[in-house]
CSV table of C-alpha atoms and ligand atoms in Angstrom, one decimal:
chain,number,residue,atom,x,y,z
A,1,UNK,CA,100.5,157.7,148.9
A,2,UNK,CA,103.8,159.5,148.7
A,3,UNK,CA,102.0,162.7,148.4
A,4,UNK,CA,100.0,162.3,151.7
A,5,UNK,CA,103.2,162.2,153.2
A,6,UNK,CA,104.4,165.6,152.0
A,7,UNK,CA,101.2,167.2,152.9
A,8,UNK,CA,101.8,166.1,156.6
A,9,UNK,CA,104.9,167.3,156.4
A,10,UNK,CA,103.9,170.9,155.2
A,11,UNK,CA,101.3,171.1,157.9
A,12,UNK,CA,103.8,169.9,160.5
A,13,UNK,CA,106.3,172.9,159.4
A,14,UNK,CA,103.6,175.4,158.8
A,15,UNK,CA,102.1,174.9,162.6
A,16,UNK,CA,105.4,174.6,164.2
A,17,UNK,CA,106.1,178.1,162.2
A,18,UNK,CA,103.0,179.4,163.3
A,19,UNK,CA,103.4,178.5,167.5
A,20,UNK,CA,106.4,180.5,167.4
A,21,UNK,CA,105.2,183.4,165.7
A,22,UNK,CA,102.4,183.0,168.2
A,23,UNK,CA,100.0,183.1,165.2
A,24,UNK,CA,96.1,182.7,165.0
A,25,UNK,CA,95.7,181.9,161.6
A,26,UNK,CA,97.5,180.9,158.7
A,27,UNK,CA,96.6,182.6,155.7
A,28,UNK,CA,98.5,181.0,153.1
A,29,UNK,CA,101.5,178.4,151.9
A,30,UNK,CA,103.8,178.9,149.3
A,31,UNK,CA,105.8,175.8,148.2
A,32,UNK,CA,108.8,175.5,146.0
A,33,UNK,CA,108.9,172.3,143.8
A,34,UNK,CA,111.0,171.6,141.5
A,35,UNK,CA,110.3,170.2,138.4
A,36,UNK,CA,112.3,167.2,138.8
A,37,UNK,CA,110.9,166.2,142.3
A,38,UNK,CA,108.8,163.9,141.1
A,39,UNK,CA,105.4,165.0,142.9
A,40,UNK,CA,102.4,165.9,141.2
A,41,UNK,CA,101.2,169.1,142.5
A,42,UNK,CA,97.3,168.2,141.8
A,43,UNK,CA,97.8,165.0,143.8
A,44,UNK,CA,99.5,167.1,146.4
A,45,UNK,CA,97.1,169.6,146.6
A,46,UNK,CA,94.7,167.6,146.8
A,47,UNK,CA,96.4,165.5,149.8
A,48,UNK,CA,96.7,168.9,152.0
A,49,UNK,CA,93.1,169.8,151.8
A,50,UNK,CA,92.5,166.5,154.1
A,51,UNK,CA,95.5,167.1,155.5
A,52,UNK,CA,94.6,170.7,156.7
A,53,UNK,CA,90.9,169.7,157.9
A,54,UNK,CA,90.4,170.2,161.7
A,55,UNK,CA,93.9,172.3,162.0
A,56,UNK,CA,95.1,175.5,162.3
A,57,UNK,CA,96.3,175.6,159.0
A,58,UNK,CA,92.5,174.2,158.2
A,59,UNK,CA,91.6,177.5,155.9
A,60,UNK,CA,95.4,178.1,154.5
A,61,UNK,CA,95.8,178.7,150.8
A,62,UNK,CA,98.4,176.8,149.3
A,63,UNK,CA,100.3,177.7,145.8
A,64,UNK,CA,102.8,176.6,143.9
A,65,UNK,CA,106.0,178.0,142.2
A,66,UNK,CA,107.5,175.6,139.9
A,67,UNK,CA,111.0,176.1,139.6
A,68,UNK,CA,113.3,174.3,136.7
A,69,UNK,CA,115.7,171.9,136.3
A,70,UNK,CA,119.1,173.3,134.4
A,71,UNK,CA,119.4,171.9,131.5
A,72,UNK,CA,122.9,171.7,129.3
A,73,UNK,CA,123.6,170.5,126.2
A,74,UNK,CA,126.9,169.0,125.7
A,75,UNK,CA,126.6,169.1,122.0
A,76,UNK,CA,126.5,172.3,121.5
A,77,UNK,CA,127.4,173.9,125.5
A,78,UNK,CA,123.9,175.4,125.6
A,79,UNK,CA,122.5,176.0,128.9
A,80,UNK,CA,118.8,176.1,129.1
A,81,UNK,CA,115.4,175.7,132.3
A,82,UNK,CA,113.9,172.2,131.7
A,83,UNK,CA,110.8,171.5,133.1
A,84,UNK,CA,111.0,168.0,132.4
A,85,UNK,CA,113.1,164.8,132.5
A,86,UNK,CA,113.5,164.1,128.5
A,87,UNK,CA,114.1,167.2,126.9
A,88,UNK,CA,115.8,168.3,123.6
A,89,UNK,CA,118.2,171.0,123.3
A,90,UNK,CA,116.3,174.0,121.9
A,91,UNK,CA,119.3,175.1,120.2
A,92,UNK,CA,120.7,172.0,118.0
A,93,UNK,CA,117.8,169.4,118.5
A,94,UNK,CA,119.8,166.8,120.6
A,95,UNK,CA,119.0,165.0,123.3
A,96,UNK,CA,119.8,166.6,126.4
A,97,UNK,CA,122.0,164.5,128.8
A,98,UNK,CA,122.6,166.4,131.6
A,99,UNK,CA,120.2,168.1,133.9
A,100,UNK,CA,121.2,169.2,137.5
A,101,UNK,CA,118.9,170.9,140.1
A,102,UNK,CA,115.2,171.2,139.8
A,103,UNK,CA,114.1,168.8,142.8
A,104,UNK,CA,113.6,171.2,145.6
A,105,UNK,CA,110.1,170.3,147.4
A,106,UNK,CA,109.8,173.1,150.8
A,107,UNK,CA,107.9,175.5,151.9
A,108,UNK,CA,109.2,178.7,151.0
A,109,UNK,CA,106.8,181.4,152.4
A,110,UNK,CA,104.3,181.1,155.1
A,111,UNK,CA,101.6,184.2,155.3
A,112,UNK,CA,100.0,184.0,159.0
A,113,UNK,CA,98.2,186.4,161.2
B,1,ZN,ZN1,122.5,171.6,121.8
């Protein structure tokens, strides 16, 4: 599962974080994903609670912040967040062609003790 291997990947960042902070405990995650990155943050969530059992990271929170993709309109040159892939332009109804950012998947903030 592709979001098994994003979990591993978290806990691998988040306990090499927390060896060099020398830290005891890792309190919580906070992970950027964009809405474009194609993961589906129930599936990924769920993936890190097996992936956190028997670590460190074993009693770690983790949250999301969404972040959207931009969104512009070449129709009518309006710029606007889009928090998914097919989206009409808010402004003149058109079909939106071109969307540019929105697939960022990291961890952004680690909390650790
Ligand atoms: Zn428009």
């Amino acid at each position: 599962m592709h979001e098994m291997s994003i979990a591993l990947n978290i806990i691998d960042i988040v306990l090499e974080a927390a060896k060099q902070e020398h830290a005891e405990r890792i309190n919580s995650i906070e992970m950027e994903i964009g809405a474009l990155a194609g993961v589906i943050p129930e599936a990924l969530s769920f993936c890190f609670t097996e992936a956190q059992k028997n670590t460190p990271a074993a009693q770690a929170q983790i949250n999301f912040k969404f972040t959207p993709a931009e969104a512009f309109c070449p129709a009518c040159e309006h710029r606007f967040p889009a928090y998914e892939r097919a989206v009409l332009c808010p402004k003149c109804g058109d079909m939106v062609v071109q969307l540019s950012g929105g697939t960022a998947l990291k961890v952004k903030k680690i909390n650790i003790d």
